[in-house]
Coordinates of C-alpha atoms and ligand atoms in Angstrom, one line a residue:
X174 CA 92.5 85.9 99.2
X175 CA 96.2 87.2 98.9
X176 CA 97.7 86.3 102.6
X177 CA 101.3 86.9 101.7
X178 CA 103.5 90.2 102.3
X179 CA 106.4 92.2 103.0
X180 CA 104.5 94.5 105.7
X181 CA 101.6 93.7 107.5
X182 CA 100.5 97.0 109.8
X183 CA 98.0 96.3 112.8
X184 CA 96.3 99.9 113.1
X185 CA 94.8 102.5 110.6
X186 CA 95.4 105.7 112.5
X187 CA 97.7 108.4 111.6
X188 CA 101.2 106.4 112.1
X189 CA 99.8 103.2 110.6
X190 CA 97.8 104.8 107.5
X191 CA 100.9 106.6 106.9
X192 CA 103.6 104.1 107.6
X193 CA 101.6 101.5 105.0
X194 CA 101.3 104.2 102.2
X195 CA 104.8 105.0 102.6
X196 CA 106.4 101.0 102.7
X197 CA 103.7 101.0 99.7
X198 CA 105.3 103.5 97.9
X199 CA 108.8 102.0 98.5
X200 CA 108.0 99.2 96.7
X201 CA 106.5 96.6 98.8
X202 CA 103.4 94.2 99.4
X203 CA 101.3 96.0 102.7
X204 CA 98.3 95.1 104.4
X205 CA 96.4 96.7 107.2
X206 CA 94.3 95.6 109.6
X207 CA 92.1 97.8 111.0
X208 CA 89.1 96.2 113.1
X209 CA 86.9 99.9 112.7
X210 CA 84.2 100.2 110.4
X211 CA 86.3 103.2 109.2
X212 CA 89.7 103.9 108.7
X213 CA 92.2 106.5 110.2
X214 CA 92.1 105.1 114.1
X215 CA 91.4 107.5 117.0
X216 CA 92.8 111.2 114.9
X217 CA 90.7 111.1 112.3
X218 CA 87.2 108.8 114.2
X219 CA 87.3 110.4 117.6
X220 CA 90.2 112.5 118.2
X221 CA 91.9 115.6 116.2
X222 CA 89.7 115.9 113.3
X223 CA 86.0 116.0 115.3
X224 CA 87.3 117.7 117.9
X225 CA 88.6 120.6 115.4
X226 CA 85.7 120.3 113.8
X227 CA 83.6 121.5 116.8
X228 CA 85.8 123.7 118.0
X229 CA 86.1 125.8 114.9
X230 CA 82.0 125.5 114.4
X231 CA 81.6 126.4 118.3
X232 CA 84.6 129.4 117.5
X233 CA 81.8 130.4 115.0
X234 CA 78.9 130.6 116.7
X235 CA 80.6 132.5 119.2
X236 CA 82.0 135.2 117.3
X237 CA 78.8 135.6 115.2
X238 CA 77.3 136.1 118.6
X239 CA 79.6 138.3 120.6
X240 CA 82.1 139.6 118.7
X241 CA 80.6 140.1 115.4
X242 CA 79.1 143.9 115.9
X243 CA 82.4 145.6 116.6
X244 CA 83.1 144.5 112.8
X245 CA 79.8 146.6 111.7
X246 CA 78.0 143.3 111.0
X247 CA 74.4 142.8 112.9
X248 CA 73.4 139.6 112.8
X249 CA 70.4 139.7 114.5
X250 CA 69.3 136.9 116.7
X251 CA 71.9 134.0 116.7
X252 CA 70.8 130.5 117.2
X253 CA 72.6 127.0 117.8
X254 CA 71.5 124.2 115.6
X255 CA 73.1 121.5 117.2
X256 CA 72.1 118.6 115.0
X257 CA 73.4 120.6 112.3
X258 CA 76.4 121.3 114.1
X259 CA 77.3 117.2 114.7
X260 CA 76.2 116.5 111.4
X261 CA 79.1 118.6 109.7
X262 CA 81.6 117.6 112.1
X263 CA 80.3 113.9 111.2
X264 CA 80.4 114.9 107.2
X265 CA 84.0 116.0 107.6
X266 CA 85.2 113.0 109.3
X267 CA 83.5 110.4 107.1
X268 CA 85.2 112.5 104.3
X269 CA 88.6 112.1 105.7
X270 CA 88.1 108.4 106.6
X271 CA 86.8 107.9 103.2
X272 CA 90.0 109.4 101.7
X273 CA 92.4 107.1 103.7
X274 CA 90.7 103.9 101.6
X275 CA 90.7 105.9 98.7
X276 CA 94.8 106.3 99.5
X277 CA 94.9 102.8 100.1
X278 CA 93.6 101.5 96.7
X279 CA 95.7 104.3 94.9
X280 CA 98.8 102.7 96.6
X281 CA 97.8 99.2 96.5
X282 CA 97.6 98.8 100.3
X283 CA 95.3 95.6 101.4
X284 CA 93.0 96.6 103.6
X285 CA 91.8 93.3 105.9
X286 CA 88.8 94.5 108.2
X287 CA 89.3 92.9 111.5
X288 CA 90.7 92.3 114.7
X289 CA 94.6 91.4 114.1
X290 CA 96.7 89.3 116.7
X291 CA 100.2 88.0 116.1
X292 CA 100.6 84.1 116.3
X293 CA 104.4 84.4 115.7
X294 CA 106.6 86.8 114.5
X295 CA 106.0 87.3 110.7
X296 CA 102.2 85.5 111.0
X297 CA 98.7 87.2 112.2
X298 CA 96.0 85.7 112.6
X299 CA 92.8 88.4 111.8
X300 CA 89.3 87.5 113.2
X301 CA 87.6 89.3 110.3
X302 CA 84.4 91.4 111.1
X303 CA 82.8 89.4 108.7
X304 CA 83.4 86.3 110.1
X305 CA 86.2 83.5 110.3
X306 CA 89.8 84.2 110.5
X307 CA 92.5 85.0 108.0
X308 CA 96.4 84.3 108.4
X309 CA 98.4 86.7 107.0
X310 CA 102.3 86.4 107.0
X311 CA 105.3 88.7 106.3
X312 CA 108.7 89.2 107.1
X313 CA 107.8 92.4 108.8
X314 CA 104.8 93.5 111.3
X315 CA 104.5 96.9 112.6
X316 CA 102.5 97.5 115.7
X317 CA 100.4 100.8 115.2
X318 CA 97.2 99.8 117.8
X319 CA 97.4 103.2 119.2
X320 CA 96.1 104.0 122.5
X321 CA 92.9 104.0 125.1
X322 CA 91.6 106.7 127.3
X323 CA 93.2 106.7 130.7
X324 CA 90.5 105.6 133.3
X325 CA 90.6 107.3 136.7
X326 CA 90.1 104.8 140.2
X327 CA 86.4 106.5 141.3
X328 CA 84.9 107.5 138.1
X329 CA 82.4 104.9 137.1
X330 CA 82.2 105.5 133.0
X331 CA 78.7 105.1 132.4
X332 CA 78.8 105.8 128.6
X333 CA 76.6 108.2 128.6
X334 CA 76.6 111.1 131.4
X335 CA 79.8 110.0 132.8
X336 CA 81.9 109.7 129.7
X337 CA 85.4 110.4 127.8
X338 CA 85.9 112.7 125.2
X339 CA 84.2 110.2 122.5
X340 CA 81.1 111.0 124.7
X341 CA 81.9 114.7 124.7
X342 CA 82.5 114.8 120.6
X343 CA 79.0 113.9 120.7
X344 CA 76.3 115.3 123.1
X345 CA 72.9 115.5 122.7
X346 CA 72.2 118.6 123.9
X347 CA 74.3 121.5 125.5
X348 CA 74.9 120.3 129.1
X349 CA 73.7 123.4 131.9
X350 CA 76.9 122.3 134.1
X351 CA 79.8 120.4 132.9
X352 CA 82.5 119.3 135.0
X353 CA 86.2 118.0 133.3
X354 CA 88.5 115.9 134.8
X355 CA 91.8 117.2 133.8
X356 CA 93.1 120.3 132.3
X357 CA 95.2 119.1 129.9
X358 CA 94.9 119.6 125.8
X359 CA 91.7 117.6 125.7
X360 CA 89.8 118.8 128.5
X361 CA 90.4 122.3 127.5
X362 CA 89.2 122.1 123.8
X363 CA 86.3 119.9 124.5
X364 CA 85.0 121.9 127.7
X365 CA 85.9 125.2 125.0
X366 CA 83.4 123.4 122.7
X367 CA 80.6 123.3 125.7
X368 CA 81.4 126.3 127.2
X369 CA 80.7 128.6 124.0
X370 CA 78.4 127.2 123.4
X371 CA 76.3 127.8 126.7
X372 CA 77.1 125.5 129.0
X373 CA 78.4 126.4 132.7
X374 CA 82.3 124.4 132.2
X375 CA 84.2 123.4 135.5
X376 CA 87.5 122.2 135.3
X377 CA 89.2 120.5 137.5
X378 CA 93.0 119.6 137.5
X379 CA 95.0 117.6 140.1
X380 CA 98.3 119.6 139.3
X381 CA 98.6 123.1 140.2
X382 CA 98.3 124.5 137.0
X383 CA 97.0 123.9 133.5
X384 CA 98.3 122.0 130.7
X385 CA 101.4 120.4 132.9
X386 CA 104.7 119.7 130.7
X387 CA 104.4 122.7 128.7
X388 CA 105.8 126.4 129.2
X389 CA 104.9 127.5 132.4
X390 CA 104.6 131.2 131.1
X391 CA 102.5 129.6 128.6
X392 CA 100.1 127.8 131.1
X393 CA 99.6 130.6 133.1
X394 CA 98.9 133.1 130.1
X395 CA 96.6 130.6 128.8
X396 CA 94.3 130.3 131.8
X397 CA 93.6 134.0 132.3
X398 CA 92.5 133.9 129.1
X399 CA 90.4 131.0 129.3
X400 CA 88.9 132.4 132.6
X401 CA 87.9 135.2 131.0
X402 CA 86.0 133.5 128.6
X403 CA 84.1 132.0 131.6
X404 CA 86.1 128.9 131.8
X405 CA 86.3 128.1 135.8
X406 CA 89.7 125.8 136.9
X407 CA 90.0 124.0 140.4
X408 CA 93.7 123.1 140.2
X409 CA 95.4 121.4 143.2
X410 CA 92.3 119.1 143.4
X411 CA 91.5 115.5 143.4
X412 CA 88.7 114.2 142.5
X413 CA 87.7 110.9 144.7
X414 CA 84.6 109.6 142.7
X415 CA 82.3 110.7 140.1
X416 CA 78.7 108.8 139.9
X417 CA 75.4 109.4 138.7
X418 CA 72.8 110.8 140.8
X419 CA 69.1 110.7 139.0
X420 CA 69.2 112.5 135.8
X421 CA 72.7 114.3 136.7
X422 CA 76.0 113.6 138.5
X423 CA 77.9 114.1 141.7
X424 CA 81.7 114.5 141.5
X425 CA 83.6 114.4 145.0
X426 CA 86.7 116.6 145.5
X427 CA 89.3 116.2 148.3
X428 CA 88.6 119.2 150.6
X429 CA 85.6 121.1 149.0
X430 CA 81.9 119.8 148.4
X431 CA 80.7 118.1 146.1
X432 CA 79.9 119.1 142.6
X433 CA 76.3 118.3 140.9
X434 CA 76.5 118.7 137.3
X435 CA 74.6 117.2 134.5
X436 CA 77.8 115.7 132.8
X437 CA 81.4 114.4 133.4
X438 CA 84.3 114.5 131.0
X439 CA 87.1 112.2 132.1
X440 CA 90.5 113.7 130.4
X441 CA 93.1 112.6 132.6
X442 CA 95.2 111.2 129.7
X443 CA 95.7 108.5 127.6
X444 CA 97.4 104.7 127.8
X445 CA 99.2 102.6 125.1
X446 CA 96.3 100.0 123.6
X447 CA 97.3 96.5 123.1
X448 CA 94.4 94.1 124.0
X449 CA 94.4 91.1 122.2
X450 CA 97.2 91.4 120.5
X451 CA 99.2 88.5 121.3
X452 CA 102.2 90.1 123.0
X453 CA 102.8 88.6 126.3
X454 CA 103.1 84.9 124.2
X455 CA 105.5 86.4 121.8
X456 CA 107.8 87.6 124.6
X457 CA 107.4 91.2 123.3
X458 CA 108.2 93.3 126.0
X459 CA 106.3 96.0 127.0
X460 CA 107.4 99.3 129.6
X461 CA 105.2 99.8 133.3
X462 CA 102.2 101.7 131.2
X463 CA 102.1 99.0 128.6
X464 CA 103.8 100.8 125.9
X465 CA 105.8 98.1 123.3
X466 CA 109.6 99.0 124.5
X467 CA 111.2 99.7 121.1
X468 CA 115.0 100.3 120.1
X469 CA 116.1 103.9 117.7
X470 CA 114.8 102.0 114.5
X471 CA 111.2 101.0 116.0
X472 CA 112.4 97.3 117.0
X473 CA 110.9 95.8 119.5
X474 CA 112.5 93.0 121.2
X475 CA 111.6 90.3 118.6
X476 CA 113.2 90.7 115.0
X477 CA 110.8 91.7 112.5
X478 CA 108.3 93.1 114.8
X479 CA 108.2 96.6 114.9
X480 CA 105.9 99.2 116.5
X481 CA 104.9 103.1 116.1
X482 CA 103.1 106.1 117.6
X483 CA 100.9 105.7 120.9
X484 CA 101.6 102.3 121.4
X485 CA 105.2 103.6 122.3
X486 CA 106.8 106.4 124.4
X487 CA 106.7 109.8 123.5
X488 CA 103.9 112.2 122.7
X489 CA 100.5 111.1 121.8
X490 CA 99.9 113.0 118.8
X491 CA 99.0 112.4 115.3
X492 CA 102.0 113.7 113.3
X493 CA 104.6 112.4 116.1
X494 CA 102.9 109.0 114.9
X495 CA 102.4 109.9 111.2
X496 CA 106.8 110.9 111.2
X497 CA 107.3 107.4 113.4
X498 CA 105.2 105.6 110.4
X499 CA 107.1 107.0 108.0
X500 CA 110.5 106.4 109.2
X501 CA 110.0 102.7 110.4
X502 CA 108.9 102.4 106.5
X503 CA 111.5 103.9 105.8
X504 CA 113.7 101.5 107.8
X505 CA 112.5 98.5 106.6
X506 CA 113.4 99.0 103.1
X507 CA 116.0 101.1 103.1
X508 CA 117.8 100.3 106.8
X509 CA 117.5 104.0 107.4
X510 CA 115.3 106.4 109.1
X511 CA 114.9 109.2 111.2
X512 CA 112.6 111.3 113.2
X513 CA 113.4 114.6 114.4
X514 CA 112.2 114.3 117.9
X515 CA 113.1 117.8 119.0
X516 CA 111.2 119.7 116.3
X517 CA 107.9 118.4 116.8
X518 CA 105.0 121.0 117.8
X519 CA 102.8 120.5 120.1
X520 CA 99.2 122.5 119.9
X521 CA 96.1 122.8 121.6
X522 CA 93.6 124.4 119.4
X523 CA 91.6 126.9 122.3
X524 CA 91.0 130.5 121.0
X525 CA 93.5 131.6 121.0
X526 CA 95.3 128.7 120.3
X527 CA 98.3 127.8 122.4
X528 CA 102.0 125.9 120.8
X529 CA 105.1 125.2 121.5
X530 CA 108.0 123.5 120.1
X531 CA 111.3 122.2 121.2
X532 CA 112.3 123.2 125.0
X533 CA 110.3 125.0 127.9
X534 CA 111.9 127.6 130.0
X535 CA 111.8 125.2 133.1
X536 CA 113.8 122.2 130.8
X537 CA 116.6 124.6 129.8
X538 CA 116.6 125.7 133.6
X539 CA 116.7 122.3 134.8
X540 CA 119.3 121.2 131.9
X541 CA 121.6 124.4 132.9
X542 CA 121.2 125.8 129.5
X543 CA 122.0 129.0 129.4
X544 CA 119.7 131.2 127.2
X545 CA 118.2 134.1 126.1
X546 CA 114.3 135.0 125.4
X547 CA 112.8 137.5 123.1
X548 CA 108.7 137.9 123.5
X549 CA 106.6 139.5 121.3
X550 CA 102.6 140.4 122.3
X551 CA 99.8 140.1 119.2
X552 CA 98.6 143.7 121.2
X553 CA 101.1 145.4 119.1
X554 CA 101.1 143.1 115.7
X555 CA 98.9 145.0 112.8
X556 CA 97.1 142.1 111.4
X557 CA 95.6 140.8 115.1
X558 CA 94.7 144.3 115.6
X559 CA 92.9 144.1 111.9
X560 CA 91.3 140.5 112.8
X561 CA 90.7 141.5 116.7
X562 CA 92.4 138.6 118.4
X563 CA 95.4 140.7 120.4
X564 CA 95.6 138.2 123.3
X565 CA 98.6 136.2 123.7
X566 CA 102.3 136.4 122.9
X567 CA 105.2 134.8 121.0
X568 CA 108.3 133.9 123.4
X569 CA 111.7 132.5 121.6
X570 CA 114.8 130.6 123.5
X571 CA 117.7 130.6 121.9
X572 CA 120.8 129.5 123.2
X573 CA 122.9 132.7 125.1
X574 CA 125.7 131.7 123.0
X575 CA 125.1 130.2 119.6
X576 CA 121.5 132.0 119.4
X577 CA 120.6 128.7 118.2
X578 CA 116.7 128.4 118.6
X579 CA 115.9 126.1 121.5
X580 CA 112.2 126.4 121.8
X581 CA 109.4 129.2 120.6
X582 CA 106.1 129.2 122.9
X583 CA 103.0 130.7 121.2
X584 CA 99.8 132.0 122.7
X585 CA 97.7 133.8 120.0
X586 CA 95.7 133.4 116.9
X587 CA 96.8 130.6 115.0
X588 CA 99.4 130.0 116.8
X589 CA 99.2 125.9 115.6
X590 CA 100.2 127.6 112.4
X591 CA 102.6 129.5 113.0
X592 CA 104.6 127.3 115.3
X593 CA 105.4 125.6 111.9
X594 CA 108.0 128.3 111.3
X595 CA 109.4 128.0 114.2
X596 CA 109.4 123.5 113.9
X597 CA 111.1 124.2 110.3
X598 CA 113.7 127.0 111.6
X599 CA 115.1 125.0 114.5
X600 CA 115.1 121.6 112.3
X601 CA 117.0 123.0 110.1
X602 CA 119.4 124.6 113.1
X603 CA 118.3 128.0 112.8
X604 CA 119.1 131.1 114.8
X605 CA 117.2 133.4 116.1
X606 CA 118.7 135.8 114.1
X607 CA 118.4 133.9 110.8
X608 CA 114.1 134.2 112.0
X609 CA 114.9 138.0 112.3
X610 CA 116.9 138.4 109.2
X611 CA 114.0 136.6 106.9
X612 CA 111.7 139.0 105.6
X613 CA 107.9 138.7 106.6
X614 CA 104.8 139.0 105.1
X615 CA 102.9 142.3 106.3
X616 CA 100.8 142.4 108.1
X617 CA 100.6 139.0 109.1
X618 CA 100.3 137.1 112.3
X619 CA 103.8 135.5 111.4
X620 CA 105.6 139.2 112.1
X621 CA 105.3 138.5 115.5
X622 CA 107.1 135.3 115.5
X623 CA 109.9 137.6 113.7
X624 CA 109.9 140.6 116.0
X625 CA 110.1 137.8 118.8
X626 CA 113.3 136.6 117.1
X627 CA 114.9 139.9 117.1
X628 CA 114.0 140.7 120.6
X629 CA 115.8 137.9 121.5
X630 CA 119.0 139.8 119.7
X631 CA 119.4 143.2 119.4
X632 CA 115.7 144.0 119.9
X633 CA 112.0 144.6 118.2
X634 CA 111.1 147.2 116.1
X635 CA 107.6 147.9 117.0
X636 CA 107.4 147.5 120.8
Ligands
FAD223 C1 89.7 114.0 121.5 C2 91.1 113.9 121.0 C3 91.7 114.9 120.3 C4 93.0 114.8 119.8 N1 93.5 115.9 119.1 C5 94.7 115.8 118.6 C6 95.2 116.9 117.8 O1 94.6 117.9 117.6 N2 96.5 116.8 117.3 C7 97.2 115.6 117.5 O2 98.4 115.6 117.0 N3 96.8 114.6 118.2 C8 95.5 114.7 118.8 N4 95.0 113.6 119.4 C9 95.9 112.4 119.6 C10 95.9 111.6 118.3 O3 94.6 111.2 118.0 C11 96.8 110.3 118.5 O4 98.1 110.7 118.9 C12 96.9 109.6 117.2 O5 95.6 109.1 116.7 C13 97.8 108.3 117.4 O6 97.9 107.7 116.2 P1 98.2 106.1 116.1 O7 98.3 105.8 114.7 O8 99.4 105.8 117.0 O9 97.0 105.4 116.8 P2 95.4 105.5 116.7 O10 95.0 106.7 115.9 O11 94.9 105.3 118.0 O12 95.0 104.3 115.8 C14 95.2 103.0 116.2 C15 94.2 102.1 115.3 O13 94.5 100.7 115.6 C16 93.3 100.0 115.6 N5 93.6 98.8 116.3 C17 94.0 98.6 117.6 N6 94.2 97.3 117.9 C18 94.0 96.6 116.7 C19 94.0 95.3 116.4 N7 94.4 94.3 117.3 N8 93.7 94.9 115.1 C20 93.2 95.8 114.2 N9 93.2 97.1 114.5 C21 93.6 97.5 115.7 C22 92.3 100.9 116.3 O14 91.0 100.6 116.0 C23 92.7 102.3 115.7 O15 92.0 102.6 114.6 C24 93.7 113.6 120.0 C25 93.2 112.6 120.6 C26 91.9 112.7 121.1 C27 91.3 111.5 121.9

């Protein structure tokens, strides 16, 4: 057994799949240790990929239901099939976990199946899932153990009725009444998922509105939306406890009664994930939610110990990890690299979708920015009225002076794709006129982004 490299990465998910492909393809010796049956951590297992996968296959049963006639197409009498249903969503992530080892033996990565913990800088000692350890040493470790769902003081996790969204990927049947904890990006697609397909969703949200930290605009757009779909949201409220009672559950919110549902989704966020690793004996030091405190260049603070994605600050998503992989790589063998931190999308994959990138109308505020906004509604874009999906908007910030693009903030039909115009444009230091001044496919979704960028100037064309 080959126990010697330049790179050892603890973690298989998006930043540490990534981050070991690229050191790979830079020219050096990588292993990752991954203590999951299957590669590709939380994204690809239980995360973006299953949770896409149901929300596109609950989109689809919706529309064949409801919207399907207006199209001239009769369908007759629709029916769920939700074994069928999990099983696909299961093929497509066994597919995509498959192709991260098929990545790794095309690069030459070394995949070591257990659970890693570092003995010293440059040594980890790996209590292998099949049994007995391994020591594996290199110069250079990089911490990629991702992160844990967020628990909430009240809610006793039971696994099974009173679960996380790992539960909620995976329900038996449809619940009759589902209750969320938290309206952030999770809670919202996975009570989507439940809601179309029959079940009675309530959500309930501590803040006073949904999805806090993005666009209010955006928020508030969103959530008529969603209540129109039958979504129901009970923000300002805090839920004391959640518990079973019989074959269903009780949740108790501050001020109103209780709420008897069959099923509870805990969403309140997500924590750093470091158990077992070792860290406290190394003198790694960690922040107050247990994230690994790391310099510019993904240093923590012992030489040769690096560490990526949702193990440190920033935004839990998959490509903010998958860029943070890449560039500590990148680091290591070249003593240079970079993420972009103020291009990076965020989306949450509802119908419509909702995204956003770079700053929020309350950020510039609070920054004193000053700065102008151009919107632009799907209502009057050709191609949504061809598809029938006019909800939403496209609103663009660009600086009052420059007319540099400082944020675009999306609320439509595949708006996760095309925030990626607007991620490219302003890393590149775009204007909004340079948006308004490139020519557009028609008719496509992506004019609206355009006619946003011109209303932020000397105005839109079709409005
Ligand atoms: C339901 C859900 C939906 C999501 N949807 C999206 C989305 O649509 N878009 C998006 O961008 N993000 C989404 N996310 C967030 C995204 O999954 C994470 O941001 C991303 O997975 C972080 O990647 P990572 O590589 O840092 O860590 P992870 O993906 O968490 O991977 C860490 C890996 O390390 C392994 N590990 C931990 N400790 C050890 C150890 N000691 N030894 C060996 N292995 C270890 C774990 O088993 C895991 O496989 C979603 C998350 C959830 C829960």
């Amino acid at each position: 057994m080959e126990n010697q490299f330049d790179l050892i990465v603890i973690g298989s998910g998006p930043g540490g799949y990534v981050g070991a492909i690229r050191a790979a393809q830079l020219g050096m010796k990588v292993a990752c240790v991954e203590f999951e049956p299957a590669l590709g951590g939380t994204c690809l297992r239980i995360g973006c990929i299953p949770s896409k996968a149901l929300l596109e296959a609950s989109h689809l049963f919706h529309k064949t239901k409801h919207e399907l006639a207006q199209f001239g197409i009769d369908v007759g009498k629709v029916a769920l099939n939700l074994p069928a249903m999990m099983k696909k969503k299961n093929d497509v992530v066994g597919d995509l976990t498959g192709g991260v080892a098929g990545l790794f033996k095309k690069n030459k990565v070394a995949h070591i199946k257990g659970k890693g913990r570092l003995d010293a800088p440059g040594k980890v000692v790996v209590a292998l899932t099949a049994g007995g350890t391994q020591e594996l040493s290199a110069k250079n470790v990089m911490i990629a153990t991702g992160s844990t769902v967020a628990r909430l003081p009240g809610v006793e996790l039971d696994g099974d009725r009173i679960g996380t969204s790992t539960e909620a990927l995976s329900y038996p049947e449809v619940p009759g009444q589902l209750v969320v904890i938290g309206a952030g990006v999770i809670g919202l697609e996975l009570g989507s998922v439940w809601q179309r397909l029959g079940a009675k969703v309530t959500m309930v949200e501590y803040a006073d509105r949904i999805l806090p930290g993005m666009d209010a605009e955006l928020g508030t757009l969103s959530k008529k939306i969603l209540e129109k779909q039958g979504l129901s949201f009970k923000l300002g409220a805090r839920v004391k406890s959640a518990t079973r009672k019989g074959k269903g559950c009780s949740v108790e919110v501050e001020g109103s009664d209780p709420i008897a549902c069959d099923r509870v989704l805990l969403a309140v966020g997500r924590i750093p994930y470091t158990e077992g690793l070792g860290l406290e004996k190394l003198g790694v030091a960690q922040g107050k939610r247990g994230d690994v405190i790391v310099n510019e260049h993904f240093q923590s603070s012992v030489p040769g110990i690096y560490a990526i994605g949702d193990v440190i600050k920033g935004p839990m998503l998959a490509h903010k990890a998958e860029e943070e992989g890449v560039a500590c790589a990148e680091f290591i063998a070249t003593g240079y690299g970079h993420v972009d931190y103020d291009s990076i999308p965020s989306v949450v994959y509802t119908h419509p979708e909702i995204a956003s990138v770079g700053k929020s109308e309350e950020q510039l505020k609070e920054a004193k920015i000053e700065y102008k906004k151009g919107w632009f509604p799907f209502s009057a874009n050709g191609r949504a009225k061809a598809i029938g999906s006019t909800e939403g908007r496209v609103k663009l910030l660009a600086d009052a002076k420059t007319d540099r693009v400082l944020g675009v903030h999306i609320v439509g039909a595949a708006a996760g794709d095309l925030i990626a115009e607007a991620a490219v444009a302003m890393a590149f230091g775009a204007s909004a006129e340079d948006i308004a001044r490139a020519s557009h496919a028609h008719p496509s979704l992506a004019e609206a982004v355009k006619e946003a960028a011109l209303a932020a100037g000397s105005g839109a064309l079709n409005i």
